[in-house]
CSV table of C-alpha atoms in Angstrom, one decimal:
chain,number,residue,atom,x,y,z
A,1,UNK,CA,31.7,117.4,-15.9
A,2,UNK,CA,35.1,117.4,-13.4
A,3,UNK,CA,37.0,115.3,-15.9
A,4,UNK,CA,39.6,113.1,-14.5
A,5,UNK,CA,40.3,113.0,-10.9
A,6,UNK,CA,42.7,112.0,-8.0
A,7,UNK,CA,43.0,111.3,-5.0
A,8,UNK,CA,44.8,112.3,-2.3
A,9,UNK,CA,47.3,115.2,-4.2
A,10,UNK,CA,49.8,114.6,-1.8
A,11,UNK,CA,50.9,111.7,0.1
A,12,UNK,CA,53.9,110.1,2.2
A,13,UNK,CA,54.3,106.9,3.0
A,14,UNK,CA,56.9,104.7,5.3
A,15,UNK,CA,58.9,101.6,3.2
A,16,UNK,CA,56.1,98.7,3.8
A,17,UNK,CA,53.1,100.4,4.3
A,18,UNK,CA,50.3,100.0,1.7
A,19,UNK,CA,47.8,102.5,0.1
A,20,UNK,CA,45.3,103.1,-3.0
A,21,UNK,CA,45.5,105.8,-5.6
A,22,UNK,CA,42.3,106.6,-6.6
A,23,UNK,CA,41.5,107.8,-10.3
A,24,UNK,CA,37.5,108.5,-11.7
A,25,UNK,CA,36.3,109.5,-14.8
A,26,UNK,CA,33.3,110.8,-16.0
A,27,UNK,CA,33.2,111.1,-19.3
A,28,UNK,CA,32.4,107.5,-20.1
A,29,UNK,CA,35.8,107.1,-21.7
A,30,UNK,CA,36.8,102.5,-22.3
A,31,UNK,CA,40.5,103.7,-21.7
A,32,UNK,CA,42.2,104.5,-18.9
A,33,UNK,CA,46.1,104.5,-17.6
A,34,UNK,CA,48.3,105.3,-14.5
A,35,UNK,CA,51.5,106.6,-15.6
A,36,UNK,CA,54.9,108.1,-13.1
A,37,UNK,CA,56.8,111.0,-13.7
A,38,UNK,CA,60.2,111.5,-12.6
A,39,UNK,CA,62.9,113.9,-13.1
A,40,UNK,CA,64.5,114.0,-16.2
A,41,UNK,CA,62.0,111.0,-17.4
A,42,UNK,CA,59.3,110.6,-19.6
A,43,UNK,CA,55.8,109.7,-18.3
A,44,UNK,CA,56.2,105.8,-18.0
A,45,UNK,CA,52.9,104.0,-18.6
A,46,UNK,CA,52.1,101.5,-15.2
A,47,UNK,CA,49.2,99.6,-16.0
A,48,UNK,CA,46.3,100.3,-18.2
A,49,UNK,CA,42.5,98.7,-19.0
A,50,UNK,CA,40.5,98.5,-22.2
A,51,UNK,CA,37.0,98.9,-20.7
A,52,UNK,CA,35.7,97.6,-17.0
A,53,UNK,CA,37.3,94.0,-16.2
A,54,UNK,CA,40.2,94.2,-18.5
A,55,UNK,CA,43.1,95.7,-17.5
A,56,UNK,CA,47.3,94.9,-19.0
A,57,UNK,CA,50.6,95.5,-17.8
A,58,UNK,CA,52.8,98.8,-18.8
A,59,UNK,CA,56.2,99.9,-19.4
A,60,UNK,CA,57.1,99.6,-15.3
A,61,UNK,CA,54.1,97.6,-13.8
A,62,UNK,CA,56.3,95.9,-10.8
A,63,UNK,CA,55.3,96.7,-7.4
A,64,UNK,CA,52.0,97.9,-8.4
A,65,UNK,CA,48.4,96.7,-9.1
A,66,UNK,CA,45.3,98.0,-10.9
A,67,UNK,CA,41.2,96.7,-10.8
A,68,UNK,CA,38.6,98.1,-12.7
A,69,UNK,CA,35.5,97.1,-11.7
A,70,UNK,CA,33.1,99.7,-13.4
A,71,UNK,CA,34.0,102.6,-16.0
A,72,UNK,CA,34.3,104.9,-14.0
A,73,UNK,CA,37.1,103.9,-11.6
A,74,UNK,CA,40.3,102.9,-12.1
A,75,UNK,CA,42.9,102.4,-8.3
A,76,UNK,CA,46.2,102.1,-8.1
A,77,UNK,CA,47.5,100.1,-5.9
A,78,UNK,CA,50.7,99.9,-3.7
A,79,UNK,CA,50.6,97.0,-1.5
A,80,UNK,CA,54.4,97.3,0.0
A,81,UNK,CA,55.7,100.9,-0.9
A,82,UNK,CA,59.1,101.5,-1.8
A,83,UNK,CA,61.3,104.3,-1.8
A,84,UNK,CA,61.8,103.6,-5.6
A,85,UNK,CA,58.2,104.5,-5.6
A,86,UNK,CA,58.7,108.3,-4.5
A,87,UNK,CA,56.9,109.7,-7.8
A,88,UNK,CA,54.2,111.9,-8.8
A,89,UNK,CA,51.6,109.6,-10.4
A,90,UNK,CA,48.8,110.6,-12.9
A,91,UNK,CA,45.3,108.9,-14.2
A,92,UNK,CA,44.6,109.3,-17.7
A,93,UNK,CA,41.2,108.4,-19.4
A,94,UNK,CA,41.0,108.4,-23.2
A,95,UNK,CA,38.9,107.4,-26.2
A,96,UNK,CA,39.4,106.9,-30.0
A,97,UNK,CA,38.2,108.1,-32.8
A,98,UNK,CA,38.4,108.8,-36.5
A,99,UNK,CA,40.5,111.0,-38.2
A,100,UNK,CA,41.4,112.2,-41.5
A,101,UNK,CA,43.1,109.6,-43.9
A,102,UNK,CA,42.1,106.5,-42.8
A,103,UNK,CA,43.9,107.0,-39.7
A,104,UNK,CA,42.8,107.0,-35.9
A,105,UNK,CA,43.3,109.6,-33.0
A,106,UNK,CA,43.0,108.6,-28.9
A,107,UNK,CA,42.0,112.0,-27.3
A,108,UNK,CA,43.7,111.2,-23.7
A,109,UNK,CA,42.8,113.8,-20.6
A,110,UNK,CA,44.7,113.6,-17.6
A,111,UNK,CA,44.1,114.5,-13.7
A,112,UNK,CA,46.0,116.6,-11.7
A,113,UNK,CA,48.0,113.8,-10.6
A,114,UNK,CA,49.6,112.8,-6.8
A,115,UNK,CA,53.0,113.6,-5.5
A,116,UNK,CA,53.6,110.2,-3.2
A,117,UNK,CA,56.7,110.3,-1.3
A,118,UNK,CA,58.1,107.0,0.3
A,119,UNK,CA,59.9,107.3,3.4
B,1,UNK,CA,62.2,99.7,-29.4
B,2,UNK,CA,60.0,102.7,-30.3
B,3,UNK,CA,61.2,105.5,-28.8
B,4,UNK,CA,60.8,109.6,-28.7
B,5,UNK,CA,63.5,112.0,-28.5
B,6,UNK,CA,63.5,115.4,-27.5
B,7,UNK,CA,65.8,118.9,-28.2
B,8,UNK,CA,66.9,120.6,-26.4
B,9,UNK,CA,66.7,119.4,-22.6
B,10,UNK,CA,65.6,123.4,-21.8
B,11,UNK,CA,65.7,126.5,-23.3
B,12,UNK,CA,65.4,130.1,-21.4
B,13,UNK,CA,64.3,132.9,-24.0
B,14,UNK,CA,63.1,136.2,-23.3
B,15,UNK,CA,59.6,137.5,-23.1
B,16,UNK,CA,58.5,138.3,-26.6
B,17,UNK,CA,61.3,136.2,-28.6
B,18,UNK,CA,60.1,132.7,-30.6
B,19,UNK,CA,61.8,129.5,-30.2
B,20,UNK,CA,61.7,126.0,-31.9
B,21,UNK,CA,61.7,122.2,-30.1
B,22,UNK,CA,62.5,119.5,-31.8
B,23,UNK,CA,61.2,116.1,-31.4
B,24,UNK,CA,62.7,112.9,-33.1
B,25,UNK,CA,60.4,109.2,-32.8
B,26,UNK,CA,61.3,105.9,-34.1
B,27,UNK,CA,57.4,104.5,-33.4
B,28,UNK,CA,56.5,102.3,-35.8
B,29,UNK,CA,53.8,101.9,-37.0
B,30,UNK,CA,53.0,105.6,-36.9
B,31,UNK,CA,49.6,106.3,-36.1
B,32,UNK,CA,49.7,110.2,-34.6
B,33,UNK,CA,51.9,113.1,-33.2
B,34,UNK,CA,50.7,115.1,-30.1
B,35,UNK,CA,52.1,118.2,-28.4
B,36,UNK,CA,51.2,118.8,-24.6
B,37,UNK,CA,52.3,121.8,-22.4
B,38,UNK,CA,52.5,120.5,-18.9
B,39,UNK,CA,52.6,123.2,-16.5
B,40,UNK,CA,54.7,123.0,-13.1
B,41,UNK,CA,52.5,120.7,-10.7
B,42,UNK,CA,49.9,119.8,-12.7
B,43,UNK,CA,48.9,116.8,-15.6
B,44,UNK,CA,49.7,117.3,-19.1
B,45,UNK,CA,47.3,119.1,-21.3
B,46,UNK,CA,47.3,118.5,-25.3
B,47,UNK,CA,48.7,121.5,-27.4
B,48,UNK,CA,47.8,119.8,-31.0
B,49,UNK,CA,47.6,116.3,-32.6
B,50,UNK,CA,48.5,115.6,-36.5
B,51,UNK,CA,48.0,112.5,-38.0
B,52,UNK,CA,50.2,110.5,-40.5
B,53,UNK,CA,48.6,112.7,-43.8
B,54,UNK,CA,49.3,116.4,-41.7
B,55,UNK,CA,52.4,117.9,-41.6
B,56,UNK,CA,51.5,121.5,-39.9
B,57,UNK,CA,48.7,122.6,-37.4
B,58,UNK,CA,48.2,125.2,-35.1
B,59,UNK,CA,46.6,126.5,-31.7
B,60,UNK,CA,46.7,129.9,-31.3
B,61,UNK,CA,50.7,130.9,-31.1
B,62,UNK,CA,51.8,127.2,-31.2
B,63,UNK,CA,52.5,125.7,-34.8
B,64,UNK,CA,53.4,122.0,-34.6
B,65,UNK,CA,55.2,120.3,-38.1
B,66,UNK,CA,55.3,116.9,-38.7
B,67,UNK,CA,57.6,114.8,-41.4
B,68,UNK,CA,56.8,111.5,-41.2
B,69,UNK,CA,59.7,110.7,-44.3
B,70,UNK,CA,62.5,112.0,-41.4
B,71,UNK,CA,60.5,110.9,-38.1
B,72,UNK,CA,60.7,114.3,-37.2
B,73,UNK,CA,58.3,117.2,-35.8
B,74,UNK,CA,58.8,120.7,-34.5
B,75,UNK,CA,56.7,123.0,-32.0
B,76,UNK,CA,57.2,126.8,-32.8
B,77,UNK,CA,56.3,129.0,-30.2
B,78,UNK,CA,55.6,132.3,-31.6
B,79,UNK,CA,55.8,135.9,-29.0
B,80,UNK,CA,56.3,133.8,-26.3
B,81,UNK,CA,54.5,134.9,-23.1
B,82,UNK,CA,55.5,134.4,-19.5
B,83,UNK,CA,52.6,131.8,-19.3
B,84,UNK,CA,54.7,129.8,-22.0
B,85,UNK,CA,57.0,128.7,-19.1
B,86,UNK,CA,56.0,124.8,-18.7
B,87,UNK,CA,57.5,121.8,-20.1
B,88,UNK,CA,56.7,120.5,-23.3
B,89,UNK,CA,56.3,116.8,-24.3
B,90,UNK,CA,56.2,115.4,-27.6
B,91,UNK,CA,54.4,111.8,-27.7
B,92,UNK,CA,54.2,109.5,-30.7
B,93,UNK,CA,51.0,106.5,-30.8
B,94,UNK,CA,51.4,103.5,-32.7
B,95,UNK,CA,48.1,101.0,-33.1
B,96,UNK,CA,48.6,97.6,-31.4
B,97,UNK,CA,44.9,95.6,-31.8
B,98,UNK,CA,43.2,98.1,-32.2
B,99,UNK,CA,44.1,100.4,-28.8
B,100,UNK,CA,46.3,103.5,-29.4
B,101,UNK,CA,50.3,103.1,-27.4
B,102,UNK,CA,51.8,106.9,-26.4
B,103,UNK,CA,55.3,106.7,-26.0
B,104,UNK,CA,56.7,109.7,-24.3
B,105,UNK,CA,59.3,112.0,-24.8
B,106,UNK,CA,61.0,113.1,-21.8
B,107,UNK,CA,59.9,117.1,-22.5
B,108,UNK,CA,61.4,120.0,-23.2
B,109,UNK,CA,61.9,122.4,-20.6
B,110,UNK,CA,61.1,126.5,-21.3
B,111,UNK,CA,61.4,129.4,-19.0
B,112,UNK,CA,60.4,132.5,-20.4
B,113,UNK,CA,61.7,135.5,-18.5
B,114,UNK,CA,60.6,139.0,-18.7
């Protein structure tokens, strides 16, 4: 069971040139996100999918876009990078489930994420 | 806007000391409270998780509190190690259809020095 995982951990790019994140799961988890970190910033959610075919805008989903064709997989896509893009990106899968009081908890496990620099 | 506030930006404390963050949210509606403890190049992993009806839980020396009256949870950090050293996020999910939103603090920042 490897989890979460991504691909390539490092990465630099030139302004214009394109290139695809990858992110698989295998713990059969419906939910799964691309979030950016930068410095002094929160995560910020990208794009994320419900289950295989459906996936929904984030918090900063310009510039990017996401497929999911099975469970298991979940790209990222760059198709003109940007030096606003210089991030380190990470996959998260997650599921739900119930909790104590009526109430509901997502248990979300995230990869080791990709430093991409933009050049 | 349903956001997540964290104090202080960093903190250094010496090896063996305790040491208290702070995390404010406005999330509404509240569904549940995490802690994670991301360390320096790698993804987030969770510390504890308290729902609306908890207001203290622990994992190992980490006690999390949550008041969901003031919007407000703490992580205490008890004998802090030099393995402590790591940023600390506090993120706050709200139900929306069904699906679980984290909103993220930015993290707190600890070095622990010997």
């Amino acid at each position: 069971n490897a989890g979460v995982t991504q691909t390539p951990k490092f990465q630099v790019l030139k302004t214009g040139q394109s290139m695809t994140l990858q992110c698989a799961q295998d713990m059969n988890h419906e939910y799964m996100s691309w979030y950016r970190q930068d410095p002094g910033m929160g995560l910020r959610l990208i794009h994320y999918s419900v289950g295989a075919g459906i996936t929904d805008q984030g918090e900063v989903p310009n510039g990017y876009n996401v497929s999911r064709s099975t469970t298991e997989d979940f790209p990222l896509r760059l198709l003109s990078a940007a030096p606003s893009q210089t991030s380190v990106y990470f996959c998260a899968s997650s599921y739900s489930r119930p909790a104590a009081g009526g109430a509901g908890i997502y248990e979300q496990y995230f990869g080791p994420g990709t430093r991409l620099t933009v050049t | 806007k349903n956001q997540v506030e964290q104090s202080p930006q960093s903190l250094i404390i010496l090896e063996g000391k305790n040491c208290t963050l702070q995390c404010n949210y406005t999330v509404s509606p509240f569904s549940n409270l995490r802690w994670y403890k991301q360390d320096t190049g790698r993804g987030p992993v969770s510390l504890t998780i308290m729902t609306f009806s908890e207001n203290t839980k622990s994992n190992g020396r980490y006690t999390a509190t949550l008041d969901a009256d003031t919007k407000q949870s703490s992580l205490h950090i008890t004998a802090s190690q030099l393995s402590d050293s790591a940023s600390y996020i506090c993120v706050v999910s709200w139900e929306l259809g069904g699906s679980y939103i984290p909103t993220f603090g930015r993290g707190t920042s600890l070095i622990v020095h010997p």
